[in-house]
Coordinates of C-alpha atoms in Angstrom, one line a residue:
Chain S
K1 CA -3.9 0.3 -26.5
N2 CA -0.6 0.5 -24.1
E3 CA 2.6 1.6 -25.7
V4 CA 4.6 -1.1 -25.3
E5 CA 3.0 -4.8 -26.4
Q6 CA 5.1 -7.8 -26.1
S7 CA 4.5 -11.7 -27.5
P8 CA 4.2 -13.8 -26.0
Q9 CA 2.8 -13.5 -22.8
N10 CA 4.1 -16.9 -22.0
L11 CA 6.8 -19.8 -23.7
T12 CA 7.7 -22.7 -23.3
A13 CA 10.5 -23.8 -24.7
Q14 CA 12.8 -27.3 -24.7
E15 CA 16.1 -27.2 -24.0
G16 CA 18.1 -26.0 -26.7
E17 CA 15.5 -24.2 -28.8
F18 CA 16.2 -20.8 -30.3
I19 CA 13.5 -18.9 -28.9
T20 CA 12.4 -14.9 -29.6
I21 CA 10.5 -12.4 -27.6
N22 CA 9.5 -9.9 -29.6
C23 CA 7.9 -6.4 -28.5
S24 CA 6.6 -3.2 -30.5
Y25 CA 5.8 0.5 -29.0
S26 CA 4.1 3.5 -30.6
V27 CA 5.4 6.1 -28.5
G28 CA 9.2 8.6 -29.9
I29 CA 12.1 6.4 -27.9
S30 CA 15.5 7.6 -27.7
A31 CA 16.5 4.0 -26.6
L32 CA 14.8 0.2 -26.1
H33 CA 15.5 -2.1 -23.2
W34 CA 15.1 -5.7 -22.6
L35 CA 15.7 -6.2 -19.1
Q36 CA 15.5 -10.3 -17.9
Q37 CA 13.5 -10.8 -13.7
H38 CA 14.5 -14.6 -12.1
P39 CA 12.2 -15.7 -10.1
G40 CA 13.8 -15.0 -6.5
G41 CA 12.6 -11.0 -8.4
G42 CA 15.6 -9.3 -9.0
I43 CA 15.9 -6.9 -12.5
V44 CA 18.7 -6.8 -14.9
S45 CA 19.1 -5.1 -17.9
L46 CA 20.5 -7.3 -20.5
F47 CA 20.4 -4.5 -23.5
M48 CA 20.1 -1.0 -23.9
L49 CA 20.3 -0.2 -27.7
S50 CA 18.7 2.7 -30.0
S51 CA 19.5 0.9 -33.6
G52 CA 20.5 -2.1 -35.7
K53 CA 21.6 -5.3 -33.1
K54 CA 23.8 -6.3 -30.0
K55 CA 25.3 -9.5 -29.4
H56 CA 26.1 -10.6 -25.6
G57 CA 26.7 -14.2 -25.2
R58 CA 23.8 -16.3 -26.8
L59 CA 21.7 -13.4 -26.4
I60 CA 20.8 -10.8 -29.4
A61 CA 19.0 -8.3 -29.4
T62 CA 17.8 -6.3 -32.6
I63 CA 15.7 -2.9 -32.8
N64 CA 13.6 -1.7 -36.5
I65 CA 13.3 1.9 -35.9
Q66 CA 10.7 2.4 -39.3
E67 CA 8.5 -0.6 -38.3
K68 CA 9.2 0.2 -33.9
H69 CA 10.0 -3.1 -33.2
S70 CA 12.9 -5.2 -31.0
S71 CA 13.4 -8.8 -31.0
L72 CA 15.0 -10.8 -28.1
H73 CA 16.9 -13.7 -29.3
I74 CA 18.1 -16.4 -27.5
T75 CA 20.1 -19.2 -28.9
A76 CA 20.5 -22.8 -27.9
S77 CA 17.9 -22.1 -25.0
H78 CA 19.0 -24.3 -21.4
P79 CA 17.3 -24.1 -17.8
R80 CA 18.6 -20.9 -16.5
D81 CA 17.3 -18.9 -19.3
S82 CA 13.7 -19.3 -17.6
A83 CA 12.9 -16.0 -16.7
V84 CA 10.4 -13.4 -17.7
Y85 CA 11.9 -10.4 -20.2
I86 CA 10.5 -7.6 -20.3
C87 CA 10.8 -4.7 -23.1
A88 CA 11.2 -1.1 -22.1
V89 CA 11.7 2.4 -23.9
S90 CA 13.1 5.0 -22.3
T91 CA 10.9 8.1 -24.3
N92 CA 12.4 11.5 -26.0
Y93 CA 9.8 13.5 -25.7
G94 CA 8.9 15.9 -22.8
G95 CA 10.1 16.4 -19.5
S96 CA 9.7 13.0 -18.8
Q97 CA 12.5 11.9 -21.4
G98 CA 14.5 9.2 -20.2
N99 CA 11.5 7.8 -18.6
L100 CA 10.7 4.1 -18.4
I101 CA 7.5 2.6 -20.4
F102 CA 7.2 -0.8 -19.1
G103 CA 6.0 -4.0 -21.6
K104 CA 4.0 -6.5 -19.3
G105 CA 6.5 -9.1 -19.6
T106 CA 7.0 -12.8 -21.3
K107 CA 7.3 -15.4 -18.9
L108 CA 9.8 -17.8 -20.3
S109 CA 10.0 -21.5 -18.7
V110 CA 13.0 -23.6 -20.9
K111 CA 12.7 -27.4 -20.1
P112 CA 15.4 -29.6 -19.9
Chain K
E1 CA 30.6 -2.6 -6.4
A2 CA 28.0 -0.9 -8.3
Q3 CA 25.0 -1.5 -7.1
V4 CA 21.2 0.5 -5.5
T5 CA 20.5 -0.8 -2.4
Q6 CA 17.1 -0.8 -0.7
N7 CA 15.5 -1.6 2.8
P8 CA 13.6 -3.2 3.9
R9 CA 13.0 -6.2 1.4
Y10 CA 10.3 -7.8 3.3
L11 CA 7.8 -5.9 5.1
I12 CA 4.2 -6.0 6.9
T13 CA 2.8 -3.7 7.9
V14 CA -1.4 -2.2 8.8
T15 CA -2.8 0.3 7.3
G16 CA -2.4 3.7 8.2
K17 CA 1.0 2.7 10.1
K18 CA 3.6 5.1 8.0
L19 CA 6.6 3.8 6.6
T20 CA 9.6 4.5 4.3
V21 CA 11.6 3.1 1.9
T22 CA 15.2 3.5 1.8
C23 CA 16.5 3.7 -2.0
S24 CA 20.7 4.5 -2.4
Q25 CA 22.9 4.5 -4.9
N26 CA 26.8 4.4 -5.7
M27 CA 27.4 5.0 -8.7
N28 CA 26.8 9.1 -9.0
H29 CA 23.8 8.5 -10.8
E30 CA 22.1 11.5 -11.7
Y31 CA 18.2 10.4 -12.6
M32 CA 15.9 7.7 -9.4
S33 CA 12.8 6.4 -10.0
W34 CA 10.8 4.3 -8.3
Y35 CA 8.3 1.5 -9.6
R36 CA 5.6 -1.2 -8.7
Q37 CA 5.2 -4.4 -10.1
D38 CA 1.6 -5.7 -9.6
P39 CA 0.6 -9.4 -11.6
G40 CA -0.4 -8.7 -14.5
L41 CA -0.1 -4.8 -14.3
G42 CA 4.0 -5.1 -15.1
L43 CA 5.7 -2.0 -13.6
R44 CA 4.4 1.3 -13.4
Q45 CA 6.5 4.3 -12.2
I46 CA 5.6 5.8 -8.8
Y47 CA 8.0 8.8 -8.9
Y48 CA 11.0 9.7 -10.5
S49 CA 13.7 12.2 -9.6
M50 CA 16.4 13.7 -12.2
N51 CA 18.3 15.5 -9.3
V52 CA 18.8 16.6 -5.9
E53 CA 15.4 18.7 -4.6
V54 CA 13.9 17.6 -8.4
T55 CA 11.0 15.1 -8.0
D56 CA 8.2 14.1 -10.1
K57 CA 4.9 12.2 -10.4
G58 CA 5.2 9.1 -12.8
D59 CA 2.3 7.3 -13.9
V60 CA 0.8 5.9 -10.3
P61 CA 1.8 8.6 -7.6
E62 CA -1.0 8.7 -5.4
G63 CA -0.5 7.8 -1.9
Y64 CA 3.4 8.2 -2.1
K65 CA 5.9 10.5 -1.2
V66 CA 9.1 10.8 -2.0
S67 CA 12.5 13.4 -1.8
R68 CA 16.0 13.8 -2.8
K69 CA 18.1 15.5 0.1
E70 CA 21.3 14.0 -1.7
K71 CA 22.5 12.7 -4.9
R72 CA 22.6 8.7 -3.9
N73 CA 19.7 8.9 -1.7
F74 CA 15.4 8.5 -3.3
P75 CA 13.4 6.9 -0.1
L76 CA 9.7 6.5 -1.3
I77 CA 7.4 7.0 1.8
L78 CA 3.6 5.9 2.6
E79 CA 2.1 8.1 5.1
S80 CA -1.2 6.2 5.3
P81 CA -0.7 3.0 3.3
S82 CA -3.6 0.9 2.6
P83 CA -4.0 -2.9 1.6
N84 CA -4.1 -1.5 -2.2
Q85 CA -0.5 -0.8 -2.4
T86 CA 0.2 -4.0 -1.5
S87 CA 3.1 -4.4 -4.1
L88 CA 6.7 -4.9 -5.4
Y89 CA 8.5 -1.9 -5.5
F90 CA 11.6 -1.6 -6.9
C91 CA 14.5 1.6 -7.0
A92 CA 16.8 1.7 -10.2
S93 CA 18.7 4.5 -11.1
H94 CA 20.8 5.6 -14.4
M95 CA 22.9 8.2 -15.5
G96 CA 21.3 11.0 -17.1
R97 CA 19.3 12.0 -19.6
A98 CA 20.9 11.1 -23.5
W99 CA 20.3 8.2 -24.6
R100 CA 23.6 6.7 -23.7
D101 CA 22.9 7.4 -19.6
N102 CA 20.4 5.4 -19.9
E103 CA 20.9 1.6 -18.7
Q104 CA 19.1 1.2 -15.8
F105 CA 20.3 -0.4 -12.3
F106 CA 17.6 -1.9 -9.9
G107 CA 17.7 -2.9 -6.5
P108 CA 16.5 -5.7 -5.6
G109 CA 13.2 -5.0 -4.9
T110 CA 10.7 -4.7 -1.6
R111 CA 7.6 -6.6 -1.3
L112 CA 5.4 -4.7 1.1
T113 CA 2.4 -5.8 2.2
V114 CA -0.2 -4.6 3.8
L115 CA -3.0 -5.7 6.1

């Protein structure tokens, strides 16, 4: 079983729809990251959170530490949101503290 | 501008021909890592470094070497590349060990093909 699981793997939405991507993890973490990878390949960090909720523009990230679960929401989706969204966790144990474990990503396609 | 740079961005080579992919960051970050990304497998860590002269293996270190002689540079060395090392490679850095210092900065990626 993977330590970081994302769902869905693929998601197609119409422009304007509300989108949710889920991430569950099974290891001890110090932080959870949401990353975005556009078709060109580059990866950017969207959020890093250890508790609660963060908002940036139309993007909202939440985390429930007790349930080991995080969600990434996109409101009023737009074709430019089309990308792969990757959940990753920073481990909080052992010598590798601070290293990332990645989910396999969710490929989002927003149609006009 | 704060950034992580990688070179080359694209490389086609042949089996057994030694190559180096360079990585440099200008943010004075302590931690640097190398990842490879393969379809269906996601991102996997190859090696990481916690500071100058301190490196350790990640999940898939076989066939790779690294060095960290200066804080800003973390080159990835393939002594004898093989076709199964064909992949998209990313270098990344972050400030430190505490969770607040964990924000990741990625390089633009290096697409390597080994024939």
